[in-house]
Amino acid sequence: MAQLTFREAIARGIAQEMRRDESVVFLGEDIGAAGGVFKGTVGLLEEFGGVRVRDTPISEQAILGAAMGAAMTGLKPIAEIMFADFFAVCWDIVVNEIAKSRYMTNGQMTFPLVIRSGNGGGLRFGAQHSQSVENWAMMVPGLKVVVPSTPEDVIGLMAASIRDPDPVIFLEAKALYSTKTDVPDGEIVDTLGTAKVLRSGSNATLVALGAMVPKALKAAEELAGQGIDCTVVDVRSLVPLDTQTLLREISATGRLFTVEENPRLCGWGGELSSIVSEEIFYDLDGPIVRITTPHIPLPAADALEDMAIPSVERIVTTVSKSMNS
Amino acid sequence: MTTTTPAVSPMDLDEKLALYRTQLALRFFEQRAYDMFLENLVKGTSHLSLGQEAIAAGVAAAMKPTDWTFATYRGHAHTLARGVPMTPVLAELLGRSNGLMAGKGGSMHLTSVEHGVMGSYAIIGAHLPIACGAAWSAQFRGTDQVAVCFFGDGSTNIGAFHEALNFAAIWKLPVVFVCENNLWMEYTRTTEVTAVENPAADRASAYGLESIMVDGNDADAVYEVAAAAIARARAGEGPSMIEAKTYRHGGHSRADPGKYRPDSEVAEWLAKDPIPRYHTRLLELGATEDQLVEIERDVVREVDLATEEAKAGGVPGEDLLMKDVWADGGSSWRN
Ligand SMILES: Cc1ncc(C[n+]2csc(CCOP(=O)(O)OP(=O)(O)O)c2C)c(N)n1
């Protein structure tokens, strides 16, 4: 057992898989000598060398195109897109090329690749370096979408994503990079498509993702003080979605609150709400409530950004108001 | 930058007869595809290579079976030239279950991994970086495979083109880019919207690529420059750009009559049709008229048979609809 930060866990997860599988390669901007702009890839160049860990030009289409071409011919590339907002300049490769090609070719090709990216706000970077884009990725048939919330999950889900034969969008909440927790020694391998119940309660179920998970947990503690006993579920994987765990935990309390960092429209909570309404409507004891970032570009000023992204306080007041009405 | 150009052994007459056959096969296949489009049997859209056959045929003749082709939506010819049989290609155009991708891709996405045809891409420029990735994989694994990537003159103004050229150069990738400069994008002349005269070659030299111009209506010339560029790539000497000047005989797609092009220009290029030219050359080299007629008959038989077989294909079943989104063969996104 050792204390590890979220950013250190990224390098550990990648290194674990690169040691095990020679066909895993890693490319991106400033990932090698510099160790990543968020210092998430420190030590990888030193251990694996410049042939497997390659710095690229600022060419997002080339980075992802290269990852795709390498994946279809037998390598298992990990590509970094520095900030998730930058997906917009290479979205064609993700959506039209990587995601569609297996289906279009009637299964002739597989794309065992991972695209990891710093996602979301909290760092006061302003609108072009802060958006939470998990909902962009989730709506594309052919992409798996994974969002860890703890250092241990970073390692285990990174390993599972690299070993998975399909393309995985791996979104790392930038706001969590410096969080530090105990992580077991040795190999860690998790399973995609599994949500995790982090706290069990009887009154309401809070379902959260990425940087919203620790906030939901904190809110649940405060709500417990008010006599509202909450379950907290970490979704972890939007595609595949562990609806069994989610529906079970929502049925058990009869109330669903989603906590989402993405701007409101078409956020993952909307999809979850629709599934819940169709399948366990009669288990609900009250309305589904979505707690999201408003439908705005994120502002830079700390005061404004804090108003926009769901806070512990907003979660607590929203839940308690709804539960007491 | 000095490069040693590996010697290319010239083709003998038999090889040239084979190259003639390939060109004819591409020509007659495309004519059949057009006829079947007019009969409303070919659905959706299709983009023919009529007039441009010498490029697909000449380059393919220079490739090893293990090399990779990356094509565009105008990719029937490039697919067939790698040895993919006509029946599944035509059946794919008809949306039949015996199609190359069982009808799931269509005319613009012909793919046969088995033959090294690593996809046909319909987003302009996207496949240039993808071809770089395949080339990177060959370089990394130490195989001698080369990726060959075809695209049009209009594709030289999109960002992915420029990213890919720089990327291929800095990593010294075994990739050969082939620009088929047929002078027109869809309905606009490329030089009207391009800052340089030779849209691919002039840019390629700026990125440090070996840059080659060739008459794209001369299959032998295409073969020679392709063989040299592929040999250089295979030898670890890095990427090349071949810009092959050519002309499409028909419109951009479907029933486009191509009326935006001056009659004199069309006439000038019809006179440079690669197939009669090659026919004449073969006679000069000692082939007999009988030999060439027999090849022609053989190709007609092949196209007729493919037509029958493609038409006889079934309608794709519902079982295919939800298949192969994921590597496990399914499409499930939840448990
Ligand atoms: C990104 C993108 N923009 C526009 C189109 C529409 N489009 C399809 S083909 C074409 C013309 C391409 O011309 P060129 O590259 O010269 O190839 P050619 O069709 O002549 O083979 C255009 C504009 C597209 N498919 N993708």
XYZ file of C-alpha atoms and ligand atoms in Angstrom:
686
model
C 0.000 0.000 0.000
C 1.338 3.413 -0.955
C -0.017 6.937 -1.163
C -0.436 7.905 -4.776
C -1.793 10.977 -6.529
C -4.282 10.726 -9.375
C -1.623 12.009 -11.799
C 0.948 9.477 -10.583
C -1.637 6.742 -10.997
C -1.883 7.536 -14.720
C 1.805 6.840 -15.296
C 1.621 3.753 -13.090
C -1.374 2.363 -15.000
C 0.265 2.940 -18.370
C 3.600 1.528 -17.188
C 1.921 -1.578 -15.783
C 0.449 -2.351 -19.198
C 3.519 -1.367 -21.226
C 5.604 -3.797 -19.172
C 3.154 -6.568 -19.813
C 2.477 -6.023 -23.519
C 5.126 -4.985 -26.051
C 2.481 -3.836 -28.505
C 1.313 -1.020 -26.233
C 2.706 2.302 -27.488
C 2.041 5.829 -26.326
C 1.964 9.075 -28.312
C 0.971 12.668 -27.719
C 2.165 16.217 -27.242
C 4.788 16.787 -24.518
C 4.211 13.345 -23.023
C 7.792 12.110 -23.202
C 10.675 14.279 -22.064
C 8.315 16.751 -20.392
C 6.278 14.058 -18.645
C 2.988 15.578 -19.731
C 1.609 19.064 -19.180
C -0.163 17.752 -16.081
C 2.848 15.596 -15.127
C 0.721 12.515 -15.616
C 3.281 10.627 -17.686
C 6.495 11.249 -15.770
C 9.036 8.440 -16.096
C 7.491 6.628 -19.046
C 10.011 7.848 -21.621
C 12.868 6.907 -19.284
C 11.541 3.398 -18.731
C 10.230 2.523 -22.183
C 12.323 4.660 -24.527
C 11.507 6.948 -27.403
C 10.301 4.232 -29.741
C 7.350 3.323 -27.531
C 6.761 6.722 -25.937
C 6.719 9.314 -28.706
C 6.354 13.048 -28.580
C 4.311 14.373 -31.487
C 3.826 17.720 -33.198
C 0.715 19.741 -32.340
C -1.342 17.768 -34.823
C -4.354 16.233 -33.141
C -5.686 14.681 -36.344
C -2.316 13.114 -37.032
C -2.065 11.829 -33.465
C -5.431 10.104 -33.572
C -5.133 9.054 -37.198
C -1.798 7.454 -36.396
C -3.308 5.717 -33.390
C -6.108 4.363 -35.563
C -3.811 3.135 -38.330
C -1.537 1.525 -35.767
C -4.462 -0.142 -33.996
C -5.891 -1.631 -37.194
C -2.525 -3.203 -37.946
C -1.794 -4.818 -34.608
C -0.523 -2.242 -32.117
C -2.331 -1.073 -28.986
C -1.814 2.667 -28.972
C -2.573 5.054 -26.165
C -2.978 8.580 -27.521
C -3.153 11.712 -25.419
C -5.310 14.696 -26.279
C -3.974 17.264 -23.846
C -7.279 19.002 -23.027
C -10.600 17.356 -23.826
C -11.803 20.591 -25.469
C -9.238 19.849 -28.216
C -11.262 16.839 -29.311
C -13.126 19.383 -31.398
C -10.177 19.688 -33.817
C -9.877 15.936 -34.381
C -13.427 14.813 -33.786
C -13.684 13.503 -37.347
C -11.034 10.901 -36.661
C -12.787 9.869 -33.444
C -16.365 9.849 -34.669
C -16.268 9.113 -38.392
C -13.151 7.016 -38.630
C -12.384 5.176 -35.378
C -15.938 4.707 -34.174
C -17.544 3.687 -37.475
C -14.939 1.627 -39.248
C -15.482 -1.694 -37.532
C -19.191 -1.593 -38.306
C -18.782 -0.298 -41.861
C -16.291 -3.022 -42.720
C -18.573 -5.730 -41.368
C -16.165 -6.511 -38.574
C -12.998 -6.748 -40.675
C -11.143 -4.324 -38.420
C -10.716 -3.867 -34.696
C -9.386 -0.802 -32.948
C -7.785 -1.628 -29.613
C -6.832 1.905 -28.657
C -7.217 4.318 -25.773
C -7.526 8.082 -26.087
C -6.879 9.713 -22.750
C -7.559 13.351 -22.078
C -7.690 15.947 -19.318
C -11.370 16.731 -18.875
C -13.486 19.315 -17.115
C -13.092 22.437 -15.048
C -12.068 23.619 -11.629
C -8.684 24.986 -12.696
C -9.858 28.459 -13.737
C -8.633 27.894 -17.300
C -11.644 29.453 -19.008
C -14.072 28.112 -21.551
C -11.664 26.528 -24.053
C -9.701 24.458 -21.538
C -12.377 23.414 -19.059
C -15.329 21.724 -20.674
C -16.500 18.348 -19.517
C -17.081 16.497 -22.770
C -18.179 13.039 -21.642
C -21.567 13.641 -23.217
C -19.935 14.306 -26.623
C -18.287 10.920 -26.494
C -21.216 9.029 -25.018
C -23.517 9.815 -27.920
C -21.241 8.215 -30.524
C -21.968 4.585 -31.393
C -18.698 2.632 -31.326
C -16.908 4.424 -28.489
C -16.490 3.214 -24.951
C -16.302 6.009 -22.394
C -14.519 5.628 -19.070
C -14.169 8.221 -16.323
C -12.280 7.251 -13.147
C -12.606 9.161 -9.886
C -9.838 7.727 -7.673
C -6.145 6.899 -8.158
C -6.843 3.192 -7.731
C -9.583 3.305 -10.348
C -7.274 5.222 -12.681
C -4.865 2.282 -12.666
C -7.458 -0.472 -12.814
C -9.646 1.158 -15.452
C -6.612 2.256 -17.492
C -5.470 -1.374 -17.552
C -8.938 -2.580 -18.503
C -9.183 0.075 -21.230
C -5.806 -0.827 -22.726
C -6.683 -4.530 -22.691
C -10.100 -3.910 -24.207
C -10.246 -4.597 -27.959
C -12.431 -1.559 -28.660
C -11.695 2.180 -28.737
C -11.951 3.746 -25.285
C -12.199 7.450 -24.502
C -10.556 7.749 -21.085
C -11.408 11.053 -19.440
C -9.321 12.224 -16.506
C -10.894 14.930 -14.384
C -8.280 17.661 -14.230
C -9.700 18.796 -10.902
C -8.686 15.432 -9.416
C -5.068 15.270 -10.653
C -3.647 16.237 -7.251
C -5.914 14.072 -5.076
C -3.985 11.474 -3.138
C -5.153 8.163 -1.668
C -3.815 4.798 -0.609
C -3.373 2.431 -3.512
C -2.562 -1.280 -3.160
C 0.800 -2.516 -4.466
C 1.047 -4.879 -7.387
C -1.006 -5.256 -10.527
C -4.447 -3.647 -10.554
C -6.915 -4.552 -13.274
C -10.539 -3.483 -13.137
C -13.556 -4.223 -15.349
C -15.170 -1.809 -17.797
C -18.898 -1.322 -17.529
C -19.069 -1.589 -13.762
C -20.450 1.127 -11.548
C -19.339 1.198 -7.908
C -21.546 1.728 -4.874
C -19.461 3.943 -2.596
C -21.997 4.486 0.145
C -25.281 2.836 0.966
C -28.274 4.752 2.243
C -32.012 4.363 2.319
C -33.527 7.709 1.310
C -31.975 8.827 -1.976
C -29.440 7.717 -4.580
C -26.825 10.169 -5.826
C -25.254 9.050 -9.084
C -22.050 10.894 -9.951
C -19.124 10.783 -12.370
C -15.474 11.865 -12.321
C -14.803 14.999 -10.304
C -18.404 15.022 -9.071
C -17.909 11.763 -7.163
C -15.963 13.146 -4.188
C -18.412 16.050 -4.059
C -21.384 13.690 -3.964
C -19.725 11.722 -1.151
C -19.105 14.876 0.848
C -22.661 16.017 0.235
C -23.968 12.634 1.400
C -22.088 13.083 4.689
C -23.675 16.490 5.239
C -27.097 15.221 4.237
C -26.738 12.392 6.752
C -26.437 15.095 9.401
C -29.820 16.381 8.258
C -31.301 12.908 8.496
C -31.212 12.201 4.741
C -29.456 8.906 4.201
C -27.949 8.678 0.695
C -26.534 5.991 -1.498
C -23.688 7.224 -3.705
C -22.890 5.425 -6.943
C -19.830 6.210 -9.075
C -20.831 5.510 -12.698
C -17.160 5.060 -13.795
C -18.119 3.856 -17.258
C -20.720 5.584 -19.443
C -20.324 3.040 -22.234
C -20.848 0.261 -21.438
C -23.272 1.458 -18.793
C -23.853 -0.697 -15.729
C -27.598 -0.231 -15.708
C -28.100 -3.261 -13.465
C -26.246 -1.696 -10.559
C -27.696 1.737 -11.236
C -31.317 0.592 -11.497
C -30.958 -1.609 -8.416
C -29.544 1.225 -6.316
C -32.117 3.726 -7.586
C -35.019 1.312 -6.989
C -33.802 0.668 -3.469
C -34.178 4.310 -2.384
C -36.850 5.420 -4.834
C -35.107 8.719 -5.535
C -32.489 9.622 -8.160
C -30.233 12.669 -8.163
C -27.582 12.849 -10.880
C -24.494 14.973 -10.308
C -22.993 15.941 -13.667
C -20.219 18.294 -14.663
C -21.176 18.420 -18.344
C -23.326 21.318 -19.527
C -26.933 20.388 -19.069
C -28.327 19.518 -22.505
C -27.865 15.873 -23.471
C -25.761 15.169 -20.395
C -25.467 11.511 -19.372
C -27.977 12.092 -16.601
C -30.643 12.759 -19.224
C -30.072 9.320 -20.707
C -30.068 7.719 -17.277
C -33.312 9.505 -16.414
C -34.913 8.132 -19.545
C -33.848 4.575 -18.723
C -35.123 4.945 -15.178
C -38.450 6.364 -16.366
C -38.960 3.549 -18.823
C -37.865 0.678 -16.631
C -38.392 1.452 -12.936
C -40.866 4.316 -13.004
C -43.124 2.690 -10.428
C -40.234 2.279 -7.981
C -39.769 6.046 -7.823
C -41.099 8.002 -4.871
C -40.437 11.436 -6.312
C -39.103 13.304 -9.322
C -35.699 12.626 -10.841
C -33.482 15.645 -10.278
C -30.423 16.478 -12.364
C -27.718 18.617 -10.772
C -25.511 19.850 -13.625
C -23.341 22.659 -14.842
C -25.746 25.179 -16.422
C -25.905 25.278 -20.200
C -23.153 27.888 -20.554
C -19.498 27.979 -21.581
C -17.413 27.884 -18.391
C -16.198 31.246 -17.108
C -12.599 31.697 -15.956
C -12.900 33.647 -12.692
C -12.794 31.374 -9.667
C -15.912 32.931 -8.199
C -17.875 32.374 -11.416
C -16.547 28.896 -12.151
C -17.456 27.806 -8.639
C -21.003 28.990 -9.209
C -21.255 27.005 -12.436
C -19.894 23.574 -11.551
C -22.038 21.624 -9.067
C -20.674 22.221 -5.572
C -21.132 20.230 -2.382
C -23.367 22.997 -1.140
C -25.549 22.956 -4.265
C -25.886 19.182 -4.071
C -26.874 19.366 -0.404
C -29.449 22.115 -0.844
C -30.920 20.618 -4.010
C -31.312 17.183 -2.449
C -32.652 18.390 0.874
C -35.119 20.794 -0.740
C -36.422 18.085 -3.026
C -36.588 15.465 -0.272
C -38.440 17.827 2.051
C -40.971 19.095 -0.476
C 18.558 15.480 -48.502
C 20.150 12.819 -50.659
C 18.250 9.696 -51.476
C 19.486 6.715 -53.345
C 16.807 5.609 -55.733
C 16.676 1.824 -55.697
C 16.764 0.358 -59.167
C 13.368 -0.647 -60.505
C 13.424 -3.631 -62.780
C 11.370 -2.883 -65.904
C 8.308 -5.002 -66.602
C 8.467 -7.687 -69.248
C 5.729 -8.085 -71.856
C 3.727 -10.576 -69.807
C 3.691 -8.218 -66.867
C 2.613 -5.402 -69.136
C -0.176 -7.533 -70.537
C -1.296 -8.138 -66.962
C -1.203 -4.393 -66.316
C -3.307 -3.857 -69.444
C -5.790 -6.424 -68.203
C -6.078 -4.675 -64.845
C -6.767 -1.348 -66.520
C -9.416 -2.876 -68.738
C -10.998 -4.628 -65.778
C -11.250 -1.335 -63.904
C -12.667 0.397 -67.001
C -15.309 -2.225 -67.739
C -16.244 -2.617 -64.093
C -16.828 1.121 -63.746
C -18.860 1.234 -66.955
C -21.008 -1.590 -65.639
C -21.408 0.151 -62.294
C -22.563 3.271 -64.143
C -25.065 1.326 -66.249
C -26.436 -0.335 -63.141
C -26.708 3.025 -61.462
C -28.856 4.238 -64.364
C -30.970 1.089 -63.921
C -31.415 2.082 -60.262
C -29.681 -1.087 -59.128
C -26.675 0.726 -57.658
C -28.207 2.692 -54.814
C -26.933 5.768 -53.028
C -23.908 7.341 -54.596
C -20.832 6.171 -56.439
C -17.688 7.842 -57.712
C -16.062 6.292 -60.736
C -12.425 6.184 -61.779
C -13.146 6.181 -65.511
C -10.118 7.788 -67.146
C -7.932 7.404 -64.055
C -7.395 3.628 -64.214
C -3.675 3.766 -65.020
C -2.927 5.118 -61.548
C -4.692 2.463 -59.484
C -3.399 -0.265 -61.803
C 0.182 1.014 -62.080
C 0.633 1.562 -58.347
C -0.936 -1.769 -57.402
C 1.464 -3.540 -59.755
C 4.328 -2.090 -57.719
C 2.960 -3.288 -54.360
C 3.571 -6.514 -52.473
C 0.514 -8.463 -51.282
C 1.395 -7.519 -47.703
C 1.402 -3.765 -48.440
C -1.570 -1.613 -47.563
C -3.866 0.521 -49.681
C -5.807 3.453 -48.243
C -8.369 4.763 -50.706
C -11.088 7.381 -50.927
C -14.800 7.176 -51.743
C -13.534 6.998 -55.359
C -12.092 3.615 -54.500
C -13.606 0.874 -56.649
C -10.525 0.835 -58.862
C -8.020 0.773 -56.003
C -9.862 -2.081 -54.353
C -10.101 -4.198 -57.494
C -6.499 -3.472 -58.457
C -5.335 -5.206 -55.272
C -6.971 -8.423 -56.402
C -10.333 -8.176 -54.688
C -12.812 -10.114 -56.880
C -15.439 -8.125 -58.773
C -18.492 -9.932 -57.458
C -18.306 -8.799 -53.812
C -17.396 -5.258 -54.893
C -20.343 -4.986 -57.267
C -22.651 -6.698 -54.768
C -21.603 -4.119 -52.165
C -22.677 -1.370 -54.569
C -26.038 -3.103 -54.908
C -26.457 -3.428 -51.141
C -26.523 -7.222 -51.209
C -25.547 -9.694 -48.528
C -22.754 -11.104 -50.715
C -21.199 -7.646 -50.804
C -17.642 -7.076 -49.667
C -18.943 -5.767 -46.335
C -22.350 -7.443 -46.600
C -23.850 -4.104 -47.536
C -22.792 -2.312 -44.359
C -20.282 0.004 -45.999
C -21.399 0.721 -49.543
C -19.555 2.142 -52.529
C -17.583 4.729 -50.573
C -16.116 2.406 -47.931
C -14.788 -0.624 -49.785
C -12.464 -2.580 -47.510
C -10.781 -5.944 -47.781
C -8.216 -6.411 -45.058
C -7.383 -9.806 -46.515
C -6.139 -8.076 -49.672
C -4.452 -5.201 -47.844
C -7.228 -2.761 -48.728
C -7.395 -1.012 -45.370
C -10.446 1.029 -46.059
C -11.930 3.649 -48.331
C -12.588 6.915 -46.575
C -15.201 9.501 -47.438
C -14.110 12.386 -45.255
C -11.643 14.362 -47.324
C -8.070 13.939 -46.080
C -8.848 11.789 -43.043
C -7.071 8.702 -44.278
C -3.687 10.367 -44.755
C -2.929 10.337 -41.017
C -4.445 6.864 -40.747
C -2.079 5.590 -43.429
C 0.739 7.161 -41.396
C -0.395 5.077 -38.425
C -0.247 1.845 -40.395
C 3.194 2.838 -41.670
C 4.277 3.586 -38.105
C 3.088 0.156 -37.063
C 5.148 -1.498 -39.835
C 8.176 0.545 -38.807
C 7.667 -0.311 -35.126
C 7.223 -4.028 -35.731
C 10.108 -4.154 -38.205
C 8.065 -5.601 -41.058
C 8.783 -4.374 -44.579
C 5.217 -3.272 -45.236
C 4.460 -0.002 -46.973
C 1.256 2.023 -46.776
C 0.052 3.632 -50.001
C -2.519 6.377 -49.698
C -4.577 7.699 -52.642
C -6.480 10.985 -52.695
C -7.542 13.783 -55.037
C -6.131 17.223 -55.779
C -8.944 18.853 -53.810
C -7.823 16.990 -50.706
C -4.579 18.950 -50.507
C -6.209 21.976 -48.898
C -7.549 20.298 -45.783
C -5.671 20.293 -42.486
C -5.278 16.539 -42.179
C -3.222 16.514 -45.400
C -0.700 18.933 -43.925
C -0.570 17.262 -40.528
C 0.040 13.905 -42.185
C 2.845 15.094 -44.454
C 4.779 16.627 -41.588
C 4.138 13.593 -39.412
C 5.285 11.144 -42.087
C 8.437 13.164 -42.667
C 9.500 13.592 -39.043
C 8.974 9.903 -38.234
C 10.411 8.852 -41.622
C 7.452 6.580 -42.181
C 7.157 3.972 -44.934
C 4.217 5.659 -46.608
C 3.689 6.689 -50.224
C 1.108 9.379 -50.891
C -0.468 9.347 -54.333
C -2.379 12.441 -55.402
C -4.574 11.804 -58.418
C -4.727 15.288 -59.841
C -7.776 15.206 -62.096
C -7.852 19.040 -62.067
C -11.304 19.267 -60.479
C -12.644 18.950 -56.968
C -16.361 18.307 -57.260
C -17.437 21.191 -59.473
C -14.616 23.676 -58.902
C -11.235 23.746 -60.574
C -8.640 23.090 -57.892
C -6.168 25.714 -59.156
C -8.855 28.367 -58.627
C -8.774 27.759 -54.899
C -5.179 26.687 -54.362
C -2.152 28.888 -53.771
C 0.299 26.740 -55.718
C 0.248 25.212 -59.167
C 0.892 21.588 -58.287
C -1.278 21.116 -55.229
C 0.433 18.018 -53.825
C 3.971 18.119 -55.192
C 4.619 21.777 -54.370
C 3.478 21.300 -50.781
C 5.265 17.985 -50.290
C 8.683 19.435 -51.002
C 8.070 22.055 -48.310
C 7.651 19.200 -45.819
C 10.833 17.493 -46.989
C 9.128 14.647 -48.797
C 10.495 13.183 -51.974
C 8.181 14.821 -54.502
C 7.455 13.269 -57.871
C 5.287 14.399 -60.789
C 4.112 11.819 -63.253
C 1.785 11.426 -66.221
C -1.075 9.617 -64.542
C -2.428 8.390 -67.851
C 0.662 6.302 -68.533
C 0.519 3.090 -66.530
C 4.176 2.267 -67.128
C 5.317 5.658 -65.914
C 3.093 5.368 -62.866
C 4.411 1.893 -62.161
C 8.004 3.072 -62.345
C 7.686 6.015 -59.980
C 5.532 3.981 -57.600
C 7.997 1.089 -57.570
C 10.839 3.493 -56.793
C 8.909 5.299 -54.052
C 7.730 2.051 -52.494
C 11.249 0.635 -52.596
C 12.547 3.750 -50.840
C 9.870 3.444 -48.176
C 10.615 -0.242 -47.720
C 14.306 0.503 -47.361
C 13.601 2.888 -44.484
C 14.273 6.009 -46.538
C 10.956 7.615 -45.682
C 7.827 8.919 -47.341
C 7.219 10.164 -50.880
C 4.563 12.144 -52.670
C 3.558 11.193 -56.173
C 1.361 13.671 -58.000
C -0.173 11.968 -61.004
C -1.887 14.213 -63.566
C -5.046 12.667 -64.938
C -8.679 13.400 -65.752
C -11.996 11.830 -64.916
C -13.988 11.068 -68.025
C -17.329 11.420 -66.294
C -18.823 13.609 -63.626
C -17.869 13.720 -59.981
C -20.466 11.224 -58.833
C -23.714 9.534 -59.702
C -25.365 11.109 -62.715
C -23.304 14.332 -62.718
C -22.778 15.103 -66.422
C -19.733 17.264 -65.618
C -21.023 20.179 -67.715
C -18.939 22.707 -65.799
C -15.888 21.525 -67.737
C -15.075 23.090 -71.128
C -15.679 20.726 -74.067
C -12.197 21.378 -75.410
C -10.640 20.272 -72.125
C -12.671 17.077 -72.065
C -11.767 16.353 -75.694
C -8.093 16.986 -75.034
C -8.071 14.501 -72.185
C -10.193 11.893 -73.951
C -7.457 11.884 -76.577
C -5.030 11.005 -73.781
C -7.169 8.097 -72.544
C -4.721 5.739 -70.824
C -6.234 2.552 -72.207
C -5.985 3.040 -75.988
C -2.534 4.494 -75.342
C -1.463 1.354 -73.555
C -3.058 -0.785 -76.245
C -0.948 0.926 -78.909
C 2.183 0.575 -76.828
C 1.655 -3.147 -76.339
C 1.303 -3.650 -80.102
C 4.528 -1.718 -80.616
C 6.221 -3.994 -78.085
C 5.195 -7.066 -80.037
C 1.892 -8.136 -78.524
C -0.602 -9.366 -81.106
C -4.051 -7.942 -81.760
C -5.439 -11.436 -81.024
C -3.822 -11.476 -77.596
C -5.366 -8.113 -76.742
C -8.790 -9.113 -78.046
C -8.658 -12.262 -75.939
C -7.828 -10.223 -72.831
C -10.750 -7.967 -73.592
C -13.129 -10.900 -74.004
C -11.885 -12.388 -70.770
C -12.540 -9.165 -68.870
C -16.032 -8.849 -70.363
C -16.780 -12.396 -69.198
C -15.552 -11.521 -65.715
C -17.714 -8.400 -65.520
C -20.781 -10.257 -66.854
C -20.322 -13.055 -64.359
C -19.878 -10.574 -61.492
C -23.033 -8.792 -62.604
C -25.032 -12.019 -62.504
C -23.587 -13.094 -59.175
C -24.053 -9.695 -57.593
C -27.675 -9.457 -58.732
C -28.320 -12.945 -57.406
C -27.147 -11.920 -53.956
C -29.647 -11.842 -51.132
C -30.922 -8.900 -49.180
C -28.881 -8.412 -45.980
C -30.766 -9.789 -42.996
C -31.723 -8.104 -39.780
C -29.064 -10.161 -37.990
C -26.425 -7.919 -39.591
C -27.949 -4.678 -38.412
C -26.870 -4.895 -34.792
C -23.618 -6.763 -35.411
C -20.012 -5.674 -35.154
C -20.065 -2.353 -33.440
C -17.745 -3.968 -30.902
C -14.994 -6.535 -31.182
C -17.214 -9.099 -29.433
C -19.443 -8.941 -32.495
C -22.302 -7.141 -30.786
C -23.568 -3.620 -30.269
C -24.663 -3.643 -26.660
C -23.960 -0.481 -24.691
C -25.455 -1.563 -21.377
C -26.009 -4.624 -19.252
C -14.278 17.022 -45.178
C -15.077 16.903 -46.423
N -15.469 18.022 -47.083
C -16.195 17.933 -48.217
C -16.573 16.711 -48.703
C -17.462 16.629 -49.937
N -16.666 16.164 -51.095
C -16.649 14.885 -51.449
S -15.636 14.600 -52.737
C -15.208 16.212 -52.842
C -14.230 16.663 -53.896
C -12.900 16.103 -53.659
O -12.061 16.392 -54.725
P -10.660 15.688 -54.903
O -9.950 15.584 -53.601
O -9.958 16.374 -55.997
O -11.000 14.180 -55.297
P -11.769 13.589 -56.539
O -13.233 13.544 -56.157
O -11.492 14.440 -57.706
O -11.257 12.211 -56.687
C -15.859 16.959 -51.876
C -15.749 18.417 -51.715
C -16.152 15.574 -47.981
N -16.487 14.332 -48.371
N -15.389 15.685 -46.876
